[in-house]
Short mmCIF file of C-alpha atoms and ligand atoms in Angstrom, two decimals:
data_model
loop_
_atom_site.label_atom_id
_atom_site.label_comp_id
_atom_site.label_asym_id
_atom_site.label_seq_id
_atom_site.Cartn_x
_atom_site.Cartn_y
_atom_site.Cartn_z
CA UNK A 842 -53.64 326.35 71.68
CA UNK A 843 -51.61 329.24 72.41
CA UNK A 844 -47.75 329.48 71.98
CA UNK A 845 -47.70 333.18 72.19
CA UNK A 846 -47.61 333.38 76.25
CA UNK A 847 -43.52 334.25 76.10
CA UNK A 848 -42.67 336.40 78.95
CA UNK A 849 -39.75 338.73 79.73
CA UNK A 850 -40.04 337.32 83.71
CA UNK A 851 -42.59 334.98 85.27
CA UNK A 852 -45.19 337.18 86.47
CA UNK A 853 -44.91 338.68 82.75
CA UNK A 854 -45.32 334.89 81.57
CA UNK A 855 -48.38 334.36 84.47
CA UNK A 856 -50.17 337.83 83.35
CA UNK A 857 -49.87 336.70 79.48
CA UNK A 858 -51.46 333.32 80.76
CA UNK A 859 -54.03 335.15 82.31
CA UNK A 860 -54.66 337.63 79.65
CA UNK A 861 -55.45 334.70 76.78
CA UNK A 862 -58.10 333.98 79.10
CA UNK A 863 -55.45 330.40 79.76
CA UNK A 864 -55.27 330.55 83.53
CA UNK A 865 -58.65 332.47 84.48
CA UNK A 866 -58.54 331.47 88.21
CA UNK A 867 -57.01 334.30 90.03
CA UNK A 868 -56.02 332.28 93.34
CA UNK A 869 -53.84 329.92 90.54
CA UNK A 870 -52.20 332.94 88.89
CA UNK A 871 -51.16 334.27 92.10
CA UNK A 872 -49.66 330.82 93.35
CA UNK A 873 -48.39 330.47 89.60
CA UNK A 874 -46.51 334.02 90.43
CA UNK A 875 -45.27 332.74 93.64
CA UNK A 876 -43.24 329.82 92.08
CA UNK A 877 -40.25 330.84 89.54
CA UNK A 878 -40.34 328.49 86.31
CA UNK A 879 -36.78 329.09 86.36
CA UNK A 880 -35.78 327.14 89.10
CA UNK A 881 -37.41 323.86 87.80
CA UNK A 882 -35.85 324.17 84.09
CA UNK A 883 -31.86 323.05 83.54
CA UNK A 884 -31.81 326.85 81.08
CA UNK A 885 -32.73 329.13 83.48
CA UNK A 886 -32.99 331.71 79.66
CA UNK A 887 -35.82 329.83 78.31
CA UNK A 888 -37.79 329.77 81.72
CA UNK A 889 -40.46 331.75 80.37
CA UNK A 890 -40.78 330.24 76.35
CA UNK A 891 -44.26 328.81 76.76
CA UNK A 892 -43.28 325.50 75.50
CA UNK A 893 -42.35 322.17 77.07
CA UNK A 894 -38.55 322.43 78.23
CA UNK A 895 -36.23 319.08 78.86
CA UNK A 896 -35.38 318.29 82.20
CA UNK A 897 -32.95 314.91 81.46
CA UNK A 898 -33.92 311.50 81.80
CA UNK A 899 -36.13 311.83 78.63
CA UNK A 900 -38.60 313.56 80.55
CA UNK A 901 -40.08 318.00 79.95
CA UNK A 902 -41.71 319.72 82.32
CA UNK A 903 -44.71 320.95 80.92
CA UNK A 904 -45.42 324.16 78.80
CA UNK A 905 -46.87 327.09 80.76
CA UNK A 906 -49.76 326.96 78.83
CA UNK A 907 -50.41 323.35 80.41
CA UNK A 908 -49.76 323.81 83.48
CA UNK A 909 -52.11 326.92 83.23
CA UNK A 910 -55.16 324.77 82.19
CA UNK A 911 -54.40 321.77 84.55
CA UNK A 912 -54.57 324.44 87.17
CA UNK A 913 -57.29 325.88 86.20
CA UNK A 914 -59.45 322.76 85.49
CA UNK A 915 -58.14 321.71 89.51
CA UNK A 916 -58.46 324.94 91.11
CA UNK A 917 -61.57 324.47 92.52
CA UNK A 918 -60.76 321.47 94.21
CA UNK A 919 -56.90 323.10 95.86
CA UNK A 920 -58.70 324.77 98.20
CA UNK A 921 -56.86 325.26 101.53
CA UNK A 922 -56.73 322.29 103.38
CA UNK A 923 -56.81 319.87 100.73
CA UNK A 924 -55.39 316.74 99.46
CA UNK A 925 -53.60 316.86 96.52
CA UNK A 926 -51.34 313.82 94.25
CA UNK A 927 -49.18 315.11 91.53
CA UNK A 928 -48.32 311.73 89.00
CA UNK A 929 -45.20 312.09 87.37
CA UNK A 930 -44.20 315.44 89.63
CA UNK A 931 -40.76 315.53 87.38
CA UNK A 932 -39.82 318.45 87.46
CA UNK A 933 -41.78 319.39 91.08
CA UNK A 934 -43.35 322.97 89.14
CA UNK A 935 -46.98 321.89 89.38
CA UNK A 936 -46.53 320.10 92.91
CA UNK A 937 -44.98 323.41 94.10
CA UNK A 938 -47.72 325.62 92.99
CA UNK A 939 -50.25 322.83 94.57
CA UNK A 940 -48.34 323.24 97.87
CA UNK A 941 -49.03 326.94 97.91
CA UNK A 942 -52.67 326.64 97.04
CA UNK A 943 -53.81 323.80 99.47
CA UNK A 944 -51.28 325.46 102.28
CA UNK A 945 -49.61 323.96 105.32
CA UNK A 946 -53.49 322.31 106.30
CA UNK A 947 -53.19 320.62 103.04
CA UNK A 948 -51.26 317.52 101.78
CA UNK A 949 -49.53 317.80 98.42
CA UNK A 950 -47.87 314.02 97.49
CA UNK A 951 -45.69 314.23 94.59
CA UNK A 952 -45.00 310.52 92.84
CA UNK A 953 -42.08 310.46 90.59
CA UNK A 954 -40.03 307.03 88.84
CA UNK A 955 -36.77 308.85 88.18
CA UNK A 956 -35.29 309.31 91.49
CA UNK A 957 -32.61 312.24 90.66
CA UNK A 958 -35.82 313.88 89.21
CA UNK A 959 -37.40 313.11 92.54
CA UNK A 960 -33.73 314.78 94.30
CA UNK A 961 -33.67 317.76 91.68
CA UNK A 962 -37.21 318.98 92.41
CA UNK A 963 -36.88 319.16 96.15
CA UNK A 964 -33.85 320.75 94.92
CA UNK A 965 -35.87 323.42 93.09
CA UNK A 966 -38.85 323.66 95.45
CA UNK A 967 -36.50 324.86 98.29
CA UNK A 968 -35.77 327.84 96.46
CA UNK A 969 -38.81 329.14 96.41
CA UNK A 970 -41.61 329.52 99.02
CA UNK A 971 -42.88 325.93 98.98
CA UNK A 972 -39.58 324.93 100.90
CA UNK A 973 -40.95 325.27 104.23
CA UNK A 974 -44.47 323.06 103.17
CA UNK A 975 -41.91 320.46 102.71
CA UNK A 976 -40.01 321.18 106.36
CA UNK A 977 -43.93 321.02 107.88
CA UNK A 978 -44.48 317.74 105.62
CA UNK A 979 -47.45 319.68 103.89
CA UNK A 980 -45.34 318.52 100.74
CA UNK A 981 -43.45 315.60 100.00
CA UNK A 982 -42.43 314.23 96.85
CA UNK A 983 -41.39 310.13 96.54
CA UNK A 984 -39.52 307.50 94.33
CA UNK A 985 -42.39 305.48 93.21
CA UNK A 986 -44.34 304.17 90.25
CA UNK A 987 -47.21 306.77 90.05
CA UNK A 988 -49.76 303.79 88.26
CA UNK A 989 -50.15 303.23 92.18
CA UNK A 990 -50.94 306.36 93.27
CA UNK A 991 -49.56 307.15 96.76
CA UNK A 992 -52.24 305.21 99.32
CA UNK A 993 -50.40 306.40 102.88
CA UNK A 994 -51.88 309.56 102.17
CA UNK A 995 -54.96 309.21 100.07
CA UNK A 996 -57.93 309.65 100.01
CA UNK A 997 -57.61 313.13 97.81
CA UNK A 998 -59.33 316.04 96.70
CA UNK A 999 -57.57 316.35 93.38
CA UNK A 1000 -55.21 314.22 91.57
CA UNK A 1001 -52.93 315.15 88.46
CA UNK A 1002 -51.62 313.16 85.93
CA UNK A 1003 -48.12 314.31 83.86
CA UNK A 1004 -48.37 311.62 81.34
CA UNK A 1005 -50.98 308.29 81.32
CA UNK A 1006 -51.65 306.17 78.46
CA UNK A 1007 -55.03 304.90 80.36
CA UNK A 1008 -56.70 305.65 83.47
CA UNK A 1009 -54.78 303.68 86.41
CA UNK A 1010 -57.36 302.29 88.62
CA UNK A 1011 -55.51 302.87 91.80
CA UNK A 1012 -55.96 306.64 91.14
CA UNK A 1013 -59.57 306.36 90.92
CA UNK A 1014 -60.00 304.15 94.27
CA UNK A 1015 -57.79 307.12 95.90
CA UNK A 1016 -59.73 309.95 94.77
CA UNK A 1017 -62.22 311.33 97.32
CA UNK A 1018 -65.86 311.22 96.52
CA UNK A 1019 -66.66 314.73 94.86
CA UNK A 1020 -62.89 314.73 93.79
CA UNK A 1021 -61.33 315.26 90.94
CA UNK A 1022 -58.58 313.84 88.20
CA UNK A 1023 -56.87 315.76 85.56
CA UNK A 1024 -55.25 313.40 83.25
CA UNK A 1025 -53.95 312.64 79.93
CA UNK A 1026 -55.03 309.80 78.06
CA UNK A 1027 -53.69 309.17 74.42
CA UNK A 1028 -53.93 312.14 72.64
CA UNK A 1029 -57.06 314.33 74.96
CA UNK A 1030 -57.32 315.79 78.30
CA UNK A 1031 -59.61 313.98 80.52
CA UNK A 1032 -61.43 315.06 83.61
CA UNK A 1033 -62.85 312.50 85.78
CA UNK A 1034 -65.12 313.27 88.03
CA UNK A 1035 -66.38 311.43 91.19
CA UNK A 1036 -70.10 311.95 91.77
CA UNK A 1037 -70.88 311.53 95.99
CA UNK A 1038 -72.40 308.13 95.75
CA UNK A 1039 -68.87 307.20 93.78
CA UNK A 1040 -69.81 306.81 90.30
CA UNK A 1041 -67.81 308.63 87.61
CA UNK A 1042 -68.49 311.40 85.38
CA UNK A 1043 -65.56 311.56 82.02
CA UNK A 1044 -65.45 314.11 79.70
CA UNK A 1045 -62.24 314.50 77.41
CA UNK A 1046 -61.60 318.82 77.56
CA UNK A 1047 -58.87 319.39 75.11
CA UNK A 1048 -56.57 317.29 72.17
CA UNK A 1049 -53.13 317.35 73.64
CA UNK A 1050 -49.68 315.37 73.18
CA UNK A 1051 -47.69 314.19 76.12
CA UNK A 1052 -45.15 311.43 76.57
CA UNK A 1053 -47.27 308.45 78.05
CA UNK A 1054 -46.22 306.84 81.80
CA UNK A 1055 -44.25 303.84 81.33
N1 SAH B 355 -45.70 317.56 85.19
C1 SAH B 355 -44.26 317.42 85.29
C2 SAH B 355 -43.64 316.35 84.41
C3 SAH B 355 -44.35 315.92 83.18
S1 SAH B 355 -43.44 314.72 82.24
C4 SAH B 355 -43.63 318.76 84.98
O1 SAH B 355 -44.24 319.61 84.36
O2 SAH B 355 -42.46 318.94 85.36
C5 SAH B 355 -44.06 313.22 82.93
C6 SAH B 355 -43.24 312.69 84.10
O3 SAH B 355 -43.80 311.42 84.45
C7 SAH B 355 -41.75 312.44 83.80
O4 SAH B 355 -41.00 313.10 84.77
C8 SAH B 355 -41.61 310.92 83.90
O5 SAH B 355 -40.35 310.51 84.42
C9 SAH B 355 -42.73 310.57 84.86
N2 SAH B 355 -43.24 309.20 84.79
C10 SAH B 355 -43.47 308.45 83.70
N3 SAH B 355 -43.97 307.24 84.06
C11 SAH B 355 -44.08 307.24 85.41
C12 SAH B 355 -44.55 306.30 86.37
N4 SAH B 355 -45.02 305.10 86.01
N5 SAH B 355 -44.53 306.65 87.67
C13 SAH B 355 -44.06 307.85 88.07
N6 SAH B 355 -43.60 308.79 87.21
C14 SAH B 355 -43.61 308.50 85.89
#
């Protein structure tokens, strides 16, 4: 696990990403470079730390490094045009970059459970150059229990997961055949598969820590 991706701005922090061999898609990196970590923190000076960051309501937006290999793992499947569902969007970083990948053909859902998290991050994502995906309605993010998923606008393409303490079956019934979930469970990564005739292929990727959905 690297802690060593500090950068002086964010395409420093992005380049260091891709550098450690973190982020190795190239189409991520460049939507990573798009969005600025400093509008979705509450210390705009520790942006670029590559470590999780509070954003109130007991909740962190992810470290860099994270997001990087979430991104990477789903890049493949945020192809223009796509669906994507971002569980537990909280501080609206990932669903951003998502918005950029998939583009104004896509859908990008964000499903958050704090509702001023849910105001802050459209907050943040209007900064940047996500704000008009979510004038078009390419990107939306909603007050909701994530464990649900989002159904108005499933099925999807790719579905991410900020915190899980199991795999919610509602997310798996709203994942599109050939799609795929990122998600933590417990202490690993996961990536669930679904295979075309709808079976499911797991395999745990990485040991990591997050705060489980509640
Ligand atoms: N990936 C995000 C946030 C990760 S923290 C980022 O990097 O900014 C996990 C988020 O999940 C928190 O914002 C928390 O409030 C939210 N959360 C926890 N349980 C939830 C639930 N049942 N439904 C929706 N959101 C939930």
């Amino acid at each position: 696990m690297s802690w060593t991706c500090h950068g002086k701005t964010n395409k420093d922090m992005v380049a260091k990403l891709h550098e450690y061999g973190i982020l190795q898609s190239k189409v991520a990196a460049d939507a990573m470079i798009q969005i600025d970590r400093a509008d979705y923190v509450l210390d705009r000076r520790s942006a670029y730390i590559d470590s999780p960051q509070p954003i109130g309501y007991n909740a962190t937006i992810s470290a860099p490094h994270m997001h990087a290999y979430c991104l990477d793992y789903l890049s493949d499947y945020l192809k223009p045009g796509n669906r994507v569902l971002d569980v537990g969007s909280g501080s609206g970083y990932l669903a951003a970059v998502f918005a950029i990948m998939v583009g104004e053909t896509g859908r990008t859902v964000g499903v958050e459970h704090i509702s001023q998290l849910v105001d802050r991050s459209i907050e943040s994502i209007k900064k940047g150059p996500a704000a008009h995906l979510l004038d078009k309605g390419a990107l939306s993010i909603h007050v909701g229990d994530g464990k649900k998923g989002f159904p108005d606008e499933a099925p999807y393409d790719a579905i991410h997961v900020g915190a899980a303490a199991s795999v919610p079956e509602a997310l798996v019934n709203q994942l599109k055949p050939g799609g795929r979930i990122v998600i933590p469970v417990v202490d690993s990564l996961m990536i669930i598969d679904k295979n075309a005739d709808g079976t499911l292929k797991q395999k745990s990727v990485m040991d990591v820590r997050y705060v489980p959905l509640v």
